[in-house]
mmCIF file of C-alpha atoms and ligand atoms in Angstrom:
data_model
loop_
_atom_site.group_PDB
_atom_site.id
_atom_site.type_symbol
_atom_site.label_atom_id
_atom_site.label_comp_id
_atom_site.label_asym_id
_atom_site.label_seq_id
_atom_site.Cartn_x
_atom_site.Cartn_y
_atom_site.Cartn_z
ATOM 1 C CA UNK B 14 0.000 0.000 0.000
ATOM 2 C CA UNK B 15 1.464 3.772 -0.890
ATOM 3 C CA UNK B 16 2.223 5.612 2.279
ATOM 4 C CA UNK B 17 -0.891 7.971 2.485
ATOM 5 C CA UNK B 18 0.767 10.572 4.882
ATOM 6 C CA UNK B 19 3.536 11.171 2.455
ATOM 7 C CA UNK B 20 0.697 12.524 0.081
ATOM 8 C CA UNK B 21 -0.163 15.278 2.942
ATOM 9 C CA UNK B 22 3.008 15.933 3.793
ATOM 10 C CA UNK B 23 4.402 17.029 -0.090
ATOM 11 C CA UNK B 24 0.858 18.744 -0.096
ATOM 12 C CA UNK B 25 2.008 20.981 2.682
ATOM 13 C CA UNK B 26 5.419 21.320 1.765
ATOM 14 C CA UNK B 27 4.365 22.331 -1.653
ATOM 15 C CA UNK B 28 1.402 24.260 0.153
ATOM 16 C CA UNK B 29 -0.359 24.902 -3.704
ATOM 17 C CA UNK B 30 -2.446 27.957 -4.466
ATOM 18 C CA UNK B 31 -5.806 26.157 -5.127
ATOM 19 C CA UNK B 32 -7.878 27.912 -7.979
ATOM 20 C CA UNK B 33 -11.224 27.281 -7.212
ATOM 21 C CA UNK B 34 -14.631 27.851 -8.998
ATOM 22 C CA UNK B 35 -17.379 26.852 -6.811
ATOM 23 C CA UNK B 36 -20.710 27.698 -6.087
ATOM 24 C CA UNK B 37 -22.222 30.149 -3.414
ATOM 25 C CA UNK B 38 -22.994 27.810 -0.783
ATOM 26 C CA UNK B 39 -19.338 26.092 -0.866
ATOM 27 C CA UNK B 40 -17.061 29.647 -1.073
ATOM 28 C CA UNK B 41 -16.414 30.125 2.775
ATOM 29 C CA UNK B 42 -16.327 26.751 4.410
ATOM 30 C CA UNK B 43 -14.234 25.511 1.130
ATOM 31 C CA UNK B 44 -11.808 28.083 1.866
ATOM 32 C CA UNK B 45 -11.494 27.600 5.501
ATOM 33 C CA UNK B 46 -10.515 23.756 4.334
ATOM 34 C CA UNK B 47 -7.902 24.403 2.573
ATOM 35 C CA UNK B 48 -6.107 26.976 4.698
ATOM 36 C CA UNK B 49 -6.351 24.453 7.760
ATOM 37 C CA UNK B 50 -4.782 21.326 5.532
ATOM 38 C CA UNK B 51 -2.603 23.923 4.750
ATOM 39 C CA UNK B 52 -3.234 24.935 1.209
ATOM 40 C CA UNK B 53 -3.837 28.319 -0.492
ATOM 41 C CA UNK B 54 -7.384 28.813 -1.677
ATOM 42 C CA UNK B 55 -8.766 31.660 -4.370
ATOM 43 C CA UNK B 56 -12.155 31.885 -5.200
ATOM 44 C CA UNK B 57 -11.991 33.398 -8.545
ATOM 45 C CA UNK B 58 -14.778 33.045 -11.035
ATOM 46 C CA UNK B 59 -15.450 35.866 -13.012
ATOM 47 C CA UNK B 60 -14.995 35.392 -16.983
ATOM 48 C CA UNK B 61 -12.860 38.360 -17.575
ATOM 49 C CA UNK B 62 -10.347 37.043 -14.865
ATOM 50 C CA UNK B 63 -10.806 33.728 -14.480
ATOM 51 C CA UNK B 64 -8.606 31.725 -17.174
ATOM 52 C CA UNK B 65 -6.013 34.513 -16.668
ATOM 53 C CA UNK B 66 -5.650 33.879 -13.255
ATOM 54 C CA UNK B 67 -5.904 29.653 -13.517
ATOM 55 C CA UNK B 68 -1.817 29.254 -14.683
ATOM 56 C CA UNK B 69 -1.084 30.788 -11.487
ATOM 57 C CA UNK B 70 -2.072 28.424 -9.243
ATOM 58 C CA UNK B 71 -1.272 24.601 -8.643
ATOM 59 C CA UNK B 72 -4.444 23.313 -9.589
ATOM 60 C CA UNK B 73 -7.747 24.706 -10.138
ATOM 61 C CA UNK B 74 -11.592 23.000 -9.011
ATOM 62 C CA UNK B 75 -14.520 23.238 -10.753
ATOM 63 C CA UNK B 76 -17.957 23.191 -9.092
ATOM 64 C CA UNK B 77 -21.289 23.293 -10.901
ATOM 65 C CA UNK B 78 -23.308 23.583 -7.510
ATOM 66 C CA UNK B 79 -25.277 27.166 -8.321
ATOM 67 C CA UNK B 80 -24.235 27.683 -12.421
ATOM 68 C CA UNK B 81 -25.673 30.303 -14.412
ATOM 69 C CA UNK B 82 -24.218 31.204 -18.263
ATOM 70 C CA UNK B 83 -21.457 33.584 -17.216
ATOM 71 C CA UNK B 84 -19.968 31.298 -14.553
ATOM 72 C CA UNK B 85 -20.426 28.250 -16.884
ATOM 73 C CA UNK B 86 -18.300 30.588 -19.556
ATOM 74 C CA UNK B 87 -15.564 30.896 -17.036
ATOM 75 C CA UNK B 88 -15.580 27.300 -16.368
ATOM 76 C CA UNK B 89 -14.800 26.598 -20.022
ATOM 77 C CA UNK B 90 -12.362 28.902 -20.216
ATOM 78 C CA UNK B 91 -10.076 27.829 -16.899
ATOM 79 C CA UNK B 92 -10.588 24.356 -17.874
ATOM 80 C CA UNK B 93 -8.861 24.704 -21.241
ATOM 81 C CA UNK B 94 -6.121 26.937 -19.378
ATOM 82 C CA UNK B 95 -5.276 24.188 -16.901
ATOM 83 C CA UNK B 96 -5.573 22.354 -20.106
ATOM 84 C CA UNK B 97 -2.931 24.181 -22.189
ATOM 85 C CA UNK B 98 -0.686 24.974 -18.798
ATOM 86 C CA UNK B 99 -1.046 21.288 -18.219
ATOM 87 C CA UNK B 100 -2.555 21.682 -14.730
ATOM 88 C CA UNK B 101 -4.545 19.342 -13.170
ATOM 89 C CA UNK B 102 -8.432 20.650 -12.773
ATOM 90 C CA UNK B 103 -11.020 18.437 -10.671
ATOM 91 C CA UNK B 104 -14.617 18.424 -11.543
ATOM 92 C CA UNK B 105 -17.302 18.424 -8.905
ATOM 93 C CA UNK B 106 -20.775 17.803 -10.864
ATOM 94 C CA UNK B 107 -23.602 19.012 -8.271
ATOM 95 C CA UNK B 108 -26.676 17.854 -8.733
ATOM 96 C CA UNK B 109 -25.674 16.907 -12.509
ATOM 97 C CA UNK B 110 -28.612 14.650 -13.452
ATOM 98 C CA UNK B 111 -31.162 17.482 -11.908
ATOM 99 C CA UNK B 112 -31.482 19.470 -14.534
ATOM 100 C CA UNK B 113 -31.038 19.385 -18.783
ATOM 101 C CA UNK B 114 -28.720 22.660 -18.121
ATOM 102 C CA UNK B 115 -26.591 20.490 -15.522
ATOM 103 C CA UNK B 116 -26.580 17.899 -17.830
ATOM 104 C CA UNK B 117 -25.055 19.587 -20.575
ATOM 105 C CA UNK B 118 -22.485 21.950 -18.537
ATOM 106 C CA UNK B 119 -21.318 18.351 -17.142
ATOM 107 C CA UNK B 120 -21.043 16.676 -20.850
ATOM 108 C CA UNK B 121 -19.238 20.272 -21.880
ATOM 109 C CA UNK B 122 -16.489 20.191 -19.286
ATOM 110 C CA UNK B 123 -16.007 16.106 -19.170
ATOM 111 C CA UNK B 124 -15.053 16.759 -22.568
ATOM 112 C CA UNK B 125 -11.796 19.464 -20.963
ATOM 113 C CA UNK B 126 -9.854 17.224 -19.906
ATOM 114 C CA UNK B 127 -10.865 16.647 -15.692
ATOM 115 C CA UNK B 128 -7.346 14.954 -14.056
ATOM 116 C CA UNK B 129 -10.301 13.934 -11.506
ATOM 117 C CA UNK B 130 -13.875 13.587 -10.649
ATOM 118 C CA UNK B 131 -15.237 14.027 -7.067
ATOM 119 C CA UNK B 132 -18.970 13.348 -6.840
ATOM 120 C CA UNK B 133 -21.459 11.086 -4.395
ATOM 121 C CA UNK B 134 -23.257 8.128 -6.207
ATOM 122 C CA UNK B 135 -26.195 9.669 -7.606
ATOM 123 C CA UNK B 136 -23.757 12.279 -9.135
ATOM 124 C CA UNK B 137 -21.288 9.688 -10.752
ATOM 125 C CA UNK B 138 -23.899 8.068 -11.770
ATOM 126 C CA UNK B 139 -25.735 10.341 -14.127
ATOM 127 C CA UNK B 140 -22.575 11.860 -15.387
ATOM 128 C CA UNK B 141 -21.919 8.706 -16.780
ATOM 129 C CA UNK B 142 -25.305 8.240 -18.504
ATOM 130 C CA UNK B 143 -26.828 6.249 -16.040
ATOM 131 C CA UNK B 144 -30.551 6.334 -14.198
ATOM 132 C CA UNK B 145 -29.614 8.000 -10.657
ATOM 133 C CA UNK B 146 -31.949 9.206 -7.599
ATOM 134 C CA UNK B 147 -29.994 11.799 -6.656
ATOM 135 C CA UNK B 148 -32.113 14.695 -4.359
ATOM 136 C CA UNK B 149 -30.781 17.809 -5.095
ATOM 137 C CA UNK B 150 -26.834 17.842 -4.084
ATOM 138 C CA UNK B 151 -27.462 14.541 -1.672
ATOM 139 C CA UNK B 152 -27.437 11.190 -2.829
ATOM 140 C CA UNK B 153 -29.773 8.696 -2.939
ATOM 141 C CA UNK B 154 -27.963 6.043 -4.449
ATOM 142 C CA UNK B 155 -25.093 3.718 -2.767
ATOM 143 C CA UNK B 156 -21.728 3.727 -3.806
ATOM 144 C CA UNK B 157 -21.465 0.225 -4.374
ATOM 145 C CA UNK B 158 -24.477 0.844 -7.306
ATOM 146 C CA UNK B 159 -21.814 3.789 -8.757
ATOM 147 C CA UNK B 160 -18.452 1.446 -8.726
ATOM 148 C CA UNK B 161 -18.999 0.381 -12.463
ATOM 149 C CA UNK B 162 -19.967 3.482 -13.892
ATOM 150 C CA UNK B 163 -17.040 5.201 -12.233
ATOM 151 C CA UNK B 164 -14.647 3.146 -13.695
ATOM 152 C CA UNK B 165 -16.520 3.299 -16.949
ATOM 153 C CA UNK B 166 -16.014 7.201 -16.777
ATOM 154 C CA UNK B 167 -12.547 6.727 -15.805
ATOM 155 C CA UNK B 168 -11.854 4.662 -18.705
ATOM 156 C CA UNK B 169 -13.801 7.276 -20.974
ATOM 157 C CA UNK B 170 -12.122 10.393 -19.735
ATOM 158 C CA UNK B 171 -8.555 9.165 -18.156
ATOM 159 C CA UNK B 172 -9.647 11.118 -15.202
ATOM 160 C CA UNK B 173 -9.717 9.433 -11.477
ATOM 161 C CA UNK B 174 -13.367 9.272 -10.426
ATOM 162 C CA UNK B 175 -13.704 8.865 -6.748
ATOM 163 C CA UNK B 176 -17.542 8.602 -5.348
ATOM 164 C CA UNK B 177 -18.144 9.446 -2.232
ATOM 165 C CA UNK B 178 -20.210 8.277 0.439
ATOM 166 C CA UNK B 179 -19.848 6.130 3.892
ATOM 167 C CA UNK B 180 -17.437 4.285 2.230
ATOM 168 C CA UNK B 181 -15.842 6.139 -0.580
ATOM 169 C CA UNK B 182 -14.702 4.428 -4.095
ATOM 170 C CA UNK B 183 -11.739 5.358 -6.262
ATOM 171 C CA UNK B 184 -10.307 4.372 -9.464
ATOM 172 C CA UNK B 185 -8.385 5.141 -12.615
ATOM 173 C CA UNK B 186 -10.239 2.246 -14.576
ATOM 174 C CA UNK B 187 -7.550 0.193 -13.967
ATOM 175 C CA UNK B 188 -7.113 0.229 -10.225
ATOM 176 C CA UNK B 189 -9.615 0.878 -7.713
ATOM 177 C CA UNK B 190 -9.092 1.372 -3.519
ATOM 178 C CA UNK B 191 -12.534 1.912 -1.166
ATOM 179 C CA UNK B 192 -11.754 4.381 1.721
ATOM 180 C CA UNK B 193 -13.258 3.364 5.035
ATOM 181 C CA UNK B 194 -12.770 6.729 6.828
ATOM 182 C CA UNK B 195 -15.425 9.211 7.627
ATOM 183 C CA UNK B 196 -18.428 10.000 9.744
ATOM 184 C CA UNK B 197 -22.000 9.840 9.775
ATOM 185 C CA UNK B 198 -21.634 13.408 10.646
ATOM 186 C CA UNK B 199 -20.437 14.598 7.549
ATOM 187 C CA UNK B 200 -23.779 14.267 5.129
ATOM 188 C CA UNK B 201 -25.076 16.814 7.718
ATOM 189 C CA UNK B 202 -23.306 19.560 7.362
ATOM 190 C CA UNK B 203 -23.395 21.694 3.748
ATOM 191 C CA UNK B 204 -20.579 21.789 1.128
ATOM 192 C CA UNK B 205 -18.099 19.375 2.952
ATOM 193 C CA UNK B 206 -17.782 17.069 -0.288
ATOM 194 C CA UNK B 207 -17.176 20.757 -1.707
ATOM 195 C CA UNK B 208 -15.132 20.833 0.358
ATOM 196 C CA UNK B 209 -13.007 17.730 -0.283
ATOM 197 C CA UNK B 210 -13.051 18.441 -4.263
ATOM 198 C CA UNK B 211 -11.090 21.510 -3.120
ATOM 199 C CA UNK B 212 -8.582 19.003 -1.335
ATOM 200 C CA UNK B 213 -8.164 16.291 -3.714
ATOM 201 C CA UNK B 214 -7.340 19.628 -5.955
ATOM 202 C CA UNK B 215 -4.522 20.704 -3.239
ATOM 203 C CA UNK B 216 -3.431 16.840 -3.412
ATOM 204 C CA UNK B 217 -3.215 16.686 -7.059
ATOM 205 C CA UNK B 218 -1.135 19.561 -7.486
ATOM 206 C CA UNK B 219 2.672 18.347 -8.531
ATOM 207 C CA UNK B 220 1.326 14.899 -7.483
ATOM 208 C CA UNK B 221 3.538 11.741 -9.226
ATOM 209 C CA UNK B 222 0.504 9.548 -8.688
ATOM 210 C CA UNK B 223 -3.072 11.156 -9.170
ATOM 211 C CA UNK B 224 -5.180 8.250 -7.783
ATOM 212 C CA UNK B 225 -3.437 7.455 -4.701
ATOM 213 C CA UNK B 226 -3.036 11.155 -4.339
ATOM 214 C CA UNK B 227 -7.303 11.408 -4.331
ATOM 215 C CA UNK B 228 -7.055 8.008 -2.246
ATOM 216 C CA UNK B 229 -5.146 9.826 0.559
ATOM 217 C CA UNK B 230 -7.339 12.932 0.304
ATOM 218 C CA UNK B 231 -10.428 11.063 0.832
ATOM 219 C CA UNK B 232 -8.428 9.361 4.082
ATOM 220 C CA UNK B 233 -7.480 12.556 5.713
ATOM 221 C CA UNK B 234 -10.643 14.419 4.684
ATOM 222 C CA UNK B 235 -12.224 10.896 6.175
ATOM 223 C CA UNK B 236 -10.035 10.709 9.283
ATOM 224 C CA UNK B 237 -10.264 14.352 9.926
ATOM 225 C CA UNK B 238 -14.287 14.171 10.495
ATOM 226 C CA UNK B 239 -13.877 10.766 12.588
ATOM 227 C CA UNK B 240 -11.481 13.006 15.124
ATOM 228 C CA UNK B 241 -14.114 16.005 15.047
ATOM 229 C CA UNK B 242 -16.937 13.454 15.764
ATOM 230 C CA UNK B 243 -15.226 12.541 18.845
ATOM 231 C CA UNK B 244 -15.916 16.065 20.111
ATOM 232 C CA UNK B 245 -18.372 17.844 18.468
ATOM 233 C CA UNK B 246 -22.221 18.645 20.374
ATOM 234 C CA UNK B 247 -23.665 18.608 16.896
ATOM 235 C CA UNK B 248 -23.604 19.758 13.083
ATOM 236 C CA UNK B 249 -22.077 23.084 14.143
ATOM 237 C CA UNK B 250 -19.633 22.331 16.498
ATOM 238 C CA UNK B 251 -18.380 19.442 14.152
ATOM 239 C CA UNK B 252 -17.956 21.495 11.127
ATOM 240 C CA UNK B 253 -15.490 23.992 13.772
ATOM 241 C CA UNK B 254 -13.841 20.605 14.954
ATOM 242 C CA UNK B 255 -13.098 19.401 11.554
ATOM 243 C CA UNK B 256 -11.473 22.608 10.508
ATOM 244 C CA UNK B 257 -9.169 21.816 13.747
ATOM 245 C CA UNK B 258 -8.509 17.850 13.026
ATOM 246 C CA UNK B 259 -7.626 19.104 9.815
ATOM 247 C CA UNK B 260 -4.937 21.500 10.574
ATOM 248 C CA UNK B 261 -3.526 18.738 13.369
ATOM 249 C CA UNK B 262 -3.340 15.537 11.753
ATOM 250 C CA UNK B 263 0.072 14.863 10.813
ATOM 251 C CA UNK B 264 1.289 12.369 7.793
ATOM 252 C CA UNK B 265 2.427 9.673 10.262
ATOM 253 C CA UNK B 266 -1.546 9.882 11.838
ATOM 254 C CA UNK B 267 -2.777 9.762 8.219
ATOM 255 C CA UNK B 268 -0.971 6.850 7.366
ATOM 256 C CA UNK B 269 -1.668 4.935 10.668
ATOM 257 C CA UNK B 270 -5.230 6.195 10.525
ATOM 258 C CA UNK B 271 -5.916 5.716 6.989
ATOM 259 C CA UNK B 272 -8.366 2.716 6.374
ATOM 260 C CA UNK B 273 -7.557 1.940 2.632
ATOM 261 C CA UNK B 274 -8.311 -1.344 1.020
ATOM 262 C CA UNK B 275 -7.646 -2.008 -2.580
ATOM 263 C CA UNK B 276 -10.551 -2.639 -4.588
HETATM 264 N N1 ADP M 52 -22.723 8.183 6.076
HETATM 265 C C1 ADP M 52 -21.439 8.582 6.060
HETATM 266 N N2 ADP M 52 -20.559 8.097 6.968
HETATM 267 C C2 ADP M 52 -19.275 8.497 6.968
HETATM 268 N N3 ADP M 52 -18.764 9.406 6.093
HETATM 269 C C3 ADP M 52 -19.586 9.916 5.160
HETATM 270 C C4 ADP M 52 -20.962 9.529 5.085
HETATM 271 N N4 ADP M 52 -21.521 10.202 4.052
HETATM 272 C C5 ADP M 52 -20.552 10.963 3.509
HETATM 273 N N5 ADP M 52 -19.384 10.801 4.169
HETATM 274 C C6 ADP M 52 -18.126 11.507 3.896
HETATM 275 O O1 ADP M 52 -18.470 12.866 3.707
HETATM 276 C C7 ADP M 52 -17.594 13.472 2.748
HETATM 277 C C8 ADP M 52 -18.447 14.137 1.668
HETATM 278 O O2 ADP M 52 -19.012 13.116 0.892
HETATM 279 P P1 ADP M 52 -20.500 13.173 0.317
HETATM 280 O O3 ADP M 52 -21.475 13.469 1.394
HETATM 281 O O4 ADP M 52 -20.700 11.912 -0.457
HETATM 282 O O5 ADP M 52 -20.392 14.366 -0.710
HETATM 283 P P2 ADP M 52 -21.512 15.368 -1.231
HETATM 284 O O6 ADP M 52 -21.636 16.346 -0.098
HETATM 285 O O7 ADP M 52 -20.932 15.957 -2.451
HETATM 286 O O8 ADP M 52 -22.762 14.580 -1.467
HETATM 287 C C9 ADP M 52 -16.670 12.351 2.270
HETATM 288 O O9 ADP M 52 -15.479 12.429 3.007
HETATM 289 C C10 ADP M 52 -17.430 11.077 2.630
HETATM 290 O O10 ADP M 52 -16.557 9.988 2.863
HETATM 291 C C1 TZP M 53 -26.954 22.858 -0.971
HETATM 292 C C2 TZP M 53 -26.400 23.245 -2.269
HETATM 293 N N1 TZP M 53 -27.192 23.707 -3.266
HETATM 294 C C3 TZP M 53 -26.517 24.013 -4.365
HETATM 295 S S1 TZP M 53 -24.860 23.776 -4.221
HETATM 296 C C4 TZP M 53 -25.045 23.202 -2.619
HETATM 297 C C5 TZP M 53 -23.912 22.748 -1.795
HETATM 298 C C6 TZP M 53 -23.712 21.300 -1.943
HETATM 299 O O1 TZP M 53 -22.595 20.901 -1.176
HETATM 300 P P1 TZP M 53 -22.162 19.384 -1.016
HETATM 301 O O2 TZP M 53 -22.295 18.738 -2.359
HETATM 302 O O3 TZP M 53 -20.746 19.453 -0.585
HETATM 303 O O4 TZP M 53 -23.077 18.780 0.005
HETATM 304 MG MG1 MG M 54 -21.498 17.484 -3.573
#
């Protein structure tokens, strides 16, 4: 098995400016993520800025969670920048199988070029063509039902596809790990898998390996919420303790805490 807290560890030593595009909900508690794993985050979406600004930063995220034409324009545009800079870009597609308009931004940016996909079953699901349940951003599919079309999109788009969930899925289409780590928590609190799109962007950046990168993550995002759900009252005292497990777990508690099983 790869040693997951080496991942964290180059991310922080390499502690990559994170170019996100994501949707209102998401901006803050996004942001606060990747400042306590110890990234750089910039919320930058506005088509006359946004592909200028994408070569400057290690990696850029894109999030179709509240889209409307101008944003969807600036999507384009700082996909095919990472594209042409040869960044890696992560898609999150919200809601994708919703609506006809989610639908087609999904097909449209698929087609850029995505080094990875982060997105809970129902999500994964319908990007792939498949019948899906989702409800709104939540899922109402299980992972296990998303494993083959995830490595179907894989195959399809060379991109990682990692669905989400109690226990998470990854794969390239040729290798595939399930991540044990999280807690029922989590699903209760807005924009967290937001949030972890944002990390597995922060991972990616100058990563050798872009699976096990995503793999390890998923772990730490995973492990982070199992510490905060040791202290936290509720939903708002956990999202403030997972800010904190995520700024104190160190590689060598990754890698001992990690529960990663190949798949
Ligand atoms: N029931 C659960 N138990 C433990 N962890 C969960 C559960 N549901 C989701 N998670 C975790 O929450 C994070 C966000 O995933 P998810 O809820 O699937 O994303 P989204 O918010 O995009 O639907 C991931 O780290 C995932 O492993
Ligand atoms: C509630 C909501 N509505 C549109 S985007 C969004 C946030 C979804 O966040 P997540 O997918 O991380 O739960
Ligand atoms: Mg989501």
């Amino acid at each position: 098995m790869p040693d997951w807290g080496a991942h964290l560890s180059e991310m922080r030593q390499c502690a990559p400016l994170v170019h996100n595009i994501t949707n209102y909900v998401a901006m803050n508690v996004m942001a606060n993520v990747l400042l306590a794993a110890g990234a750089s985050p910039a919320m930058v979406h506005a088509v006359e800025e946004a592909a200028e600004f994408t070569p400057l930063a290690g990696a850029l995220t894109i999030n179709i969670g509240t889209p409307s034409g101008p944003w969807v324009a600036a999507m384009e545009a700082s996909a095919q920048a990472a594209q042409a800079a040869g960044l890696p870009w992560v898609l999150d597609p919200v809601a994708v199988g919703a609506t006809a308009f989610r639908r087609e931004i999904g097909a449209r940016l698929l087609a850029l070029g995505p080094a990875a996909i982060r997105g809970n079953a129902s999500e994964i699901l319908a990007l792939s063509g498949a019948a899906a349940q989702g409800k709104g951003a939540d899922s109402a599919d299980p992972v296990a039902a998303a494993e083959e079309a995830a490595r179907a999109l894989a195959c399809s788009t060379g991109a990682v596809v990692a669905v989400t969930g109690p226990v998470d899925y990854v794969t390239d289409g040729a290798r595939g790990w399930r991540v044990a780590n999280g807690h029922p928590a989590m699903p209760r609190v807005t924009a967290l898998g937001c949030s972890l799109t944002g990390l597995v962007g922060a991972f990616l950046a100058g990563a050798g390996d872009r699976a096990t990168a995503t793999v390890a993550a998923l772990a730490y995002f995973g492990l982070a919420g199992e510490r905060a759900g040791e202290t936290a009252a509720g939903p708002g005292s956990f999202q403030v303790a997972l800010l904190d497990a995520l700024a104190t777990i160190t590689p060598d508690a990754l890698t001992a805490g990690a529960r990663v099983q190949a798949a």
